[in-house]
Amino acid sequence: MPGSKQPVAAIIGWPVSHSLSPRLHNYWLSEYGLPGEYERMPVEPAHLAQAIKELPGTGMRGVNLTIPHKEAVIPLLDEVDAVAKSIGAVNTIIIDRGRMRGTNTDAYGFLANIRPHLPASRKKAVVLGAGGAAKAVCHALLEAGFTEIQVTNRTFARAQELAAAFGKKLSAKEWDTRANLLEGADLLVNTTSLGMAGKEPLELALDALPRHALVTDIVYVPLVTPLLTQAEKRGNPIVDGLGMLLHQAVPAFEAWFGIRPEVTPQLRRHILEGRA
Ligand code: NAP
């Protein structure tokens, strides 16, 4: 029965009812025979500081943060690691002897999801979007060794800001030029909400994209977005965005409970069933 077990971790957001994180972490808690439950904690922005202050007294090992708290939580923590500082957002807090350390596992999750499918040539990447998730994606692409990362966004100033924050290998491009940017690209990633169920479609002609280029979408509702369908049809390798969600949870679970959990086909099925 939900709520009858001791909470050992949670997701804090506003709203938080849509989150798949409880289903994911509770699967692993049960799989590894660990006691307790991963809960949802709806916390409105005005109450975030108080909720964070009270966390060490709850006995929980840590929490995840989702919209709209990932940036606002930073000044409330005892420590923020280098990855979270680089991305400018915290999605995981680890509570250790009363101290709260913030980290960000989104870049890890993105890279772990695409790593087995990356092309041998990793020079140019095109990133659509410059929102919160795009920062984690750019951090990951630099780590993967991409040397030219072009960021294009409807609001150009946001693309410029992101490119400036990450250094010389990144450049900001006008949204209208997006189809031309694909020439010579080894990777294309959509980090906008376009193509998501209920949102506007992503309009992008892929003609200039080399056939070897990996195409990935971090939107995972639908699992195979129209962008991925379009790319697969012309012979490009594709990776869907669900794996990013699953993999970003791995380092958090490990930091909290000392077991590195596995992302398996069974877990994927379990999460997809929960989404339906
Ligand atoms: P965000 O910060 O709100 O950014 C949204 C992005 O979409 C911005 O670049 C925005 O451009 C662009 N956009 C929205 N509507 C647009 C339109 N009509 N035309 C052109 N561009 C448009 O959101 P986020 O947190 O980065 O998340 C983005 C998507 O990634 C969401 O669908 C989210 O569910 C998904 N996501 C998936 C994972 C995963 O684990 N797979 C993780 C995080 C996020 P402007 O700057 O011009 O507004």
Coordinates of C-alpha atoms and ligand atoms in Angstrom, one line a residue:
M1 CA 0.0 0.0 0.0
P2 CA 1.5 3.4 -1.0
G3 CA 2.5 5.5 2.0
S4 CA 2.7 2.6 4.4
K5 CA 6.4 2.3 4.2
Q6 CA 9.2 4.5 5.5
P7 CA 10.1 7.2 2.9
V8 CA 13.8 6.7 2.0
A9 CA 13.9 9.1 -1.0
A10 CA 11.5 11.3 -2.9
I11 CA 11.0 13.6 -5.9
I12 CA 10.3 17.3 -5.1
G13 CA 8.5 19.3 -7.8
W14 CA 5.4 21.4 -8.5
P15 CA 3.5 19.7 -10.0
V16 CA 4.9 16.2 -9.4
S17 CA 2.0 13.9 -10.1
H18 CA 3.3 13.2 -13.7
S19 CA 6.8 12.0 -12.6
L20 CA 7.9 8.5 -13.4
S21 CA 10.7 8.6 -10.9
P22 CA 8.7 6.9 -8.1
R23 CA 7.9 4.0 -10.4
L24 CA 11.5 3.8 -11.4
H25 CA 13.2 3.9 -8.0
N26 CA 10.6 1.8 -6.3
Y27 CA 11.2 -0.9 -9.0
W28 CA 14.9 -1.0 -8.0
L29 CA 14.2 -0.8 -4.2
S30 CA 12.0 -3.9 -4.6
E31 CA 14.4 -5.6 -7.0
Y32 CA 17.4 -5.2 -4.6
G33 CA 15.3 -6.1 -1.5
L34 CA 15.8 -2.7 0.1
P35 CA 13.3 -1.4 2.7
G36 CA 11.3 1.8 2.3
E37 CA 9.7 3.8 -0.4
Y38 CA 10.5 6.5 -2.9
E39 CA 7.7 9.2 -2.6
R40 CA 6.3 12.2 -4.4
M41 CA 6.7 15.5 -2.5
P42 CA 4.6 18.3 -4.1
V43 CA 6.3 21.5 -2.9
E44 CA 5.3 24.9 -4.3
P45 CA 8.0 27.4 -5.0
A46 CA 7.3 29.6 -1.9
H47 CA 7.8 26.6 0.4
L48 CA 10.9 25.1 -1.2
A49 CA 13.4 26.6 1.3
Q50 CA 11.5 25.2 4.3
A51 CA 11.1 21.8 2.7
I52 CA 14.9 21.6 1.9
K53 CA 15.8 22.7 5.4
E54 CA 13.7 19.9 6.9
L55 CA 15.1 17.2 4.7
P56 CA 18.0 16.0 7.0
G57 CA 15.5 15.4 9.8
T58 CA 13.3 13.1 7.7
G59 CA 15.8 10.2 7.6
M60 CA 15.7 10.1 3.8
R61 CA 19.0 9.4 1.9
G62 CA 18.2 12.1 -0.6
V63 CA 15.8 13.5 -3.2
N64 CA 15.4 14.4 -6.8
L65 CA 14.3 17.8 -8.0
T66 CA 12.2 18.6 -11.0
I67 CA 10.5 21.6 -12.5
P68 CA 10.5 24.4 -11.2
H69 CA 13.1 23.8 -8.5
K70 CA 16.3 22.7 -10.2
E71 CA 18.0 26.1 -10.2
A72 CA 16.3 27.6 -7.1
V73 CA 17.6 24.9 -4.8
I74 CA 21.3 25.7 -5.4
P75 CA 21.7 28.3 -2.7
L76 CA 19.9 26.2 -0.2
L77 CA 22.4 23.4 -0.2
D78 CA 25.7 22.8 1.8
E79 CA 27.6 21.8 -1.3
V80 CA 27.1 21.7 -5.1
D81 CA 29.4 19.6 -7.2
A82 CA 31.3 20.7 -10.4
V83 CA 28.8 19.1 -12.8
A84 CA 25.8 20.8 -11.3
K85 CA 27.7 24.1 -11.2
S86 CA 28.6 23.7 -14.9
I87 CA 24.9 22.9 -15.9
G88 CA 23.5 25.5 -13.4
A89 CA 20.9 23.0 -12.1
V90 CA 20.6 20.4 -9.4
N91 CA 18.4 17.3 -10.0
T92 CA 19.7 15.1 -7.1
I93 CA 20.5 15.8 -3.5
I94 CA 22.5 13.4 -1.4
I95 CA 22.0 13.6 2.4
D96 CA 25.1 12.5 4.3
R97 CA 25.3 13.0 8.1
G98 CA 23.1 16.0 8.0
R99 CA 24.9 17.6 5.1
M100 CA 23.2 18.1 1.7
R101 CA 25.2 17.8 -1.5
G102 CA 23.7 18.7 -4.9
T103 CA 24.6 17.1 -8.2
N104 CA 23.2 16.8 -11.7
T105 CA 22.8 13.4 -13.3
D106 CA 21.0 14.5 -16.5
A107 CA 24.2 14.8 -18.5
Y108 CA 25.3 11.4 -17.4
G109 CA 21.9 9.9 -18.3
F110 CA 21.9 11.5 -21.8
L111 CA 25.4 10.2 -22.5
A112 CA 24.9 6.7 -21.1
N113 CA 21.8 6.4 -23.3
I114 CA 23.5 7.3 -26.6
R115 CA 27.1 6.1 -25.9
P116 CA 26.7 2.6 -27.4
H117 CA 25.3 4.2 -30.6
L118 CA 27.7 7.1 -31.1
P119 CA 29.3 7.2 -34.5
A120 CA 33.1 6.8 -34.8
S121 CA 33.4 10.3 -36.0
R122 CA 32.4 12.7 -33.2
K123 CA 33.2 16.1 -34.5
K124 CA 30.0 18.1 -35.2
A125 CA 26.8 18.0 -33.2
V126 CA 23.6 20.1 -33.7
V127 CA 21.5 20.8 -30.7
L128 CA 17.9 22.0 -31.1
G129 CA 16.8 24.0 -28.1
A130 CA 18.6 26.0 -25.4
G131 CA 16.4 25.3 -22.3
G132 CA 17.2 23.6 -19.1
A133 CA 17.8 20.2 -20.6
A134 CA 20.0 21.6 -23.4
K135 CA 22.6 22.6 -20.8
A136 CA 23.0 19.0 -19.6
V137 CA 23.1 17.8 -23.2
C138 CA 25.9 20.3 -24.1
H139 CA 27.9 19.3 -21.0
A140 CA 27.6 15.6 -22.1
L141 CA 28.5 16.3 -25.7
L142 CA 31.7 18.1 -24.6
E143 CA 32.5 15.1 -22.4
A144 CA 31.9 12.8 -25.4
G145 CA 34.6 14.6 -27.4
F146 CA 32.5 16.7 -29.8
T147 CA 34.6 19.6 -31.1
E148 CA 31.9 21.7 -32.8
I149 CA 28.5 22.0 -31.1
Q150 CA 26.0 24.3 -32.8
V151 CA 23.0 25.3 -30.7
T152 CA 20.0 26.7 -32.4
N153 CA 16.9 28.0 -30.5
R154 CA 13.8 29.9 -31.3
T155 CA 14.9 32.6 -28.8
F156 CA 18.3 33.3 -30.1
A157 CA 19.5 35.1 -27.0
R158 CA 19.1 31.9 -25.0
A159 CA 21.3 30.0 -27.5
Q160 CA 23.9 32.7 -27.3
E161 CA 23.9 32.6 -23.5
L162 CA 24.2 28.8 -23.5
A163 CA 27.1 28.9 -26.0
A164 CA 28.9 31.6 -24.1
A165 CA 28.6 29.6 -20.8
F166 CA 30.2 26.5 -22.3
G167 CA 33.1 28.0 -24.3
K168 CA 34.7 28.0 -27.7
K169 CA 33.5 24.7 -29.0
L170 CA 29.9 25.9 -28.9
S171 CA 28.3 28.4 -31.2
A172 CA 24.8 29.9 -31.3
K173 CA 22.8 29.7 -34.6
E174 CA 19.5 31.3 -35.7
W175 CA 16.5 29.0 -35.6
D176 CA 15.6 29.7 -39.2
T177 CA 18.9 28.2 -40.3
R178 CA 18.4 24.8 -38.6
A179 CA 18.0 22.7 -41.7
N180 CA 21.3 24.0 -43.2
L181 CA 23.2 23.3 -40.0
L182 CA 22.8 19.6 -40.5
E183 CA 25.4 19.5 -43.2
G184 CA 28.4 17.5 -42.0
A185 CA 26.8 16.7 -38.6
D186 CA 27.6 13.5 -36.8
L187 CA 24.8 13.9 -34.3
L188 CA 21.5 15.7 -34.1
V189 CA 19.6 16.1 -30.8
N190 CA 16.2 17.6 -30.1
T191 CA 16.0 19.1 -26.6
T192 CA 13.0 21.3 -27.4
S193 CA 9.5 20.2 -26.3
L194 CA 8.5 20.3 -30.0
G195 CA 7.2 16.9 -31.1
M196 CA 6.0 16.0 -27.7
A197 CA 2.4 14.8 -27.4
G198 CA 0.1 17.8 -27.1
K199 CA 2.8 20.3 -28.3
E200 CA 3.5 21.7 -31.7
P201 CA 5.4 19.6 -34.3
L202 CA 9.1 20.0 -35.0
E203 CA 9.5 21.2 -38.5
L204 CA 12.9 20.2 -39.9
A205 CA 14.0 18.9 -43.3
L206 CA 16.7 16.3 -42.8
D207 CA 18.0 16.3 -46.4
A208 CA 21.4 17.8 -45.5
L209 CA 22.1 15.3 -42.6
P210 CA 24.7 12.6 -43.4
R211 CA 23.3 9.1 -43.2
H212 CA 25.8 8.0 -40.5
A213 CA 24.6 10.8 -38.1
L214 CA 22.9 9.6 -34.9
V215 CA 19.6 11.2 -34.3
T216 CA 18.2 11.4 -30.7
D217 CA 15.3 13.1 -29.1
I218 CA 15.0 13.6 -25.4
V219 CA 11.3 13.9 -25.7
Y220 CA 9.9 10.4 -24.8
V221 CA 6.2 10.9 -25.1
P222 CA 5.6 9.5 -27.8
L223 CA 8.5 7.1 -27.4
V224 CA 9.3 7.3 -31.1
T225 CA 8.8 11.0 -32.0
P226 CA 8.1 12.2 -35.6
L227 CA 11.7 13.3 -35.8
L228 CA 12.9 9.8 -35.0
T229 CA 10.5 8.3 -37.5
Q230 CA 11.6 10.7 -40.2
A231 CA 15.3 9.9 -39.4
E232 CA 14.9 6.2 -39.3
K233 CA 13.0 6.2 -42.6
R234 CA 16.0 7.7 -44.4
G235 CA 18.4 5.3 -42.7
N236 CA 19.9 7.2 -39.8
P237 CA 20.5 5.4 -36.5
I238 CA 18.2 6.7 -33.8
V239 CA 17.9 6.5 -30.0
D240 CA 14.8 7.5 -28.1
G241 CA 14.7 9.6 -24.9
L242 CA 13.4 7.1 -22.4
G243 CA 16.9 5.7 -21.8
M244 CA 18.0 9.2 -20.6
L245 CA 15.4 9.2 -17.9
L246 CA 16.3 5.6 -16.8
H247 CA 20.1 6.2 -16.9
Q248 CA 20.0 9.5 -15.0
A249 CA 18.5 7.7 -12.1
V250 CA 21.4 5.2 -11.8
P251 CA 24.0 7.4 -10.1
A252 CA 21.4 8.9 -7.7
F253 CA 20.2 5.4 -6.6
E254 CA 23.8 4.3 -6.1
A255 CA 24.8 7.4 -4.1
W256 CA 21.7 6.9 -1.8
F257 CA 21.7 3.1 -1.3
G258 CA 25.2 1.9 -2.2
I259 CA 24.0 -0.4 -5.1
R260 CA 24.6 0.5 -8.7
P261 CA 21.2 -0.5 -10.3
E262 CA 20.9 -1.9 -13.8
V263 CA 18.9 -0.4 -16.7
T264 CA 17.3 -3.6 -18.2
P265 CA 14.6 -4.3 -20.9
Q266 CA 12.3 -5.4 -18.0
L267 CA 12.7 -2.0 -16.4
R268 CA 12.0 -0.2 -19.7
R269 CA 8.8 -2.3 -20.1
H270 CA 7.8 -1.6 -16.5
I271 CA 8.1 2.2 -17.0
L272 CA 6.3 2.1 -20.3
E273 CA 3.4 0.3 -18.7
G274 CA 3.2 2.9 -16.0
R275 CA 3.1 5.6 -18.6
A276 CA 0.1 4.1 -20.5
Ligands
NAP1 P1 12.6 24.2 -21.2 O1 13.7 24.7 -20.3 O2 11.2 24.8 -20.9 O3 13.0 24.5 -22.7 C1 12.1 24.3 -23.8 C2 12.8 24.4 -25.1 O4 11.9 24.2 -26.1 C3 13.4 25.8 -25.3 O5 14.5 25.7 -26.1 C4 12.2 26.5 -26.1 O6 12.7 27.6 -26.9 C5 11.8 25.3 -27.0 N1 10.5 25.5 -27.5 C6 9.3 25.4 -26.9 N2 8.3 25.7 -27.7 C7 8.8 26.0 -28.9 C8 8.2 26.4 -30.2 N3 6.9 26.5 -30.3 N4 9.1 26.6 -31.2 C9 10.4 26.5 -31.0 N5 11.0 26.1 -29.9 C10 10.2 25.9 -28.8 O7 12.3 22.7 -21.0 P2 13.5 21.5 -20.7 O8 13.5 21.2 -19.3 O9 14.7 21.9 -21.4 O10 12.8 20.2 -21.4 C11 12.6 20.2 -22.8 C12 12.0 18.8 -23.2 O11 12.9 17.8 -22.9 C13 10.7 18.5 -22.5 O12 9.8 17.9 -23.5 C14 11.1 17.5 -21.5 O13 10.0 16.7 -21.2 C15 12.2 16.8 -22.1 N6 13.2 16.2 -21.1 C16 13.4 14.9 -21.2 C17 14.4 14.3 -20.3 C18 14.7 12.9 -20.4 O14 15.1 12.3 -19.4 N7 14.5 12.2 -21.5 C19 15.0 15.2 -19.4 C20 14.7 16.5 -19.3 C21 13.8 17.0 -20.2 P3 12.6 29.1 -26.3 O15 13.9 29.3 -25.6 O16 12.5 29.9 -27.6 O17 11.4 29.2 -25.5

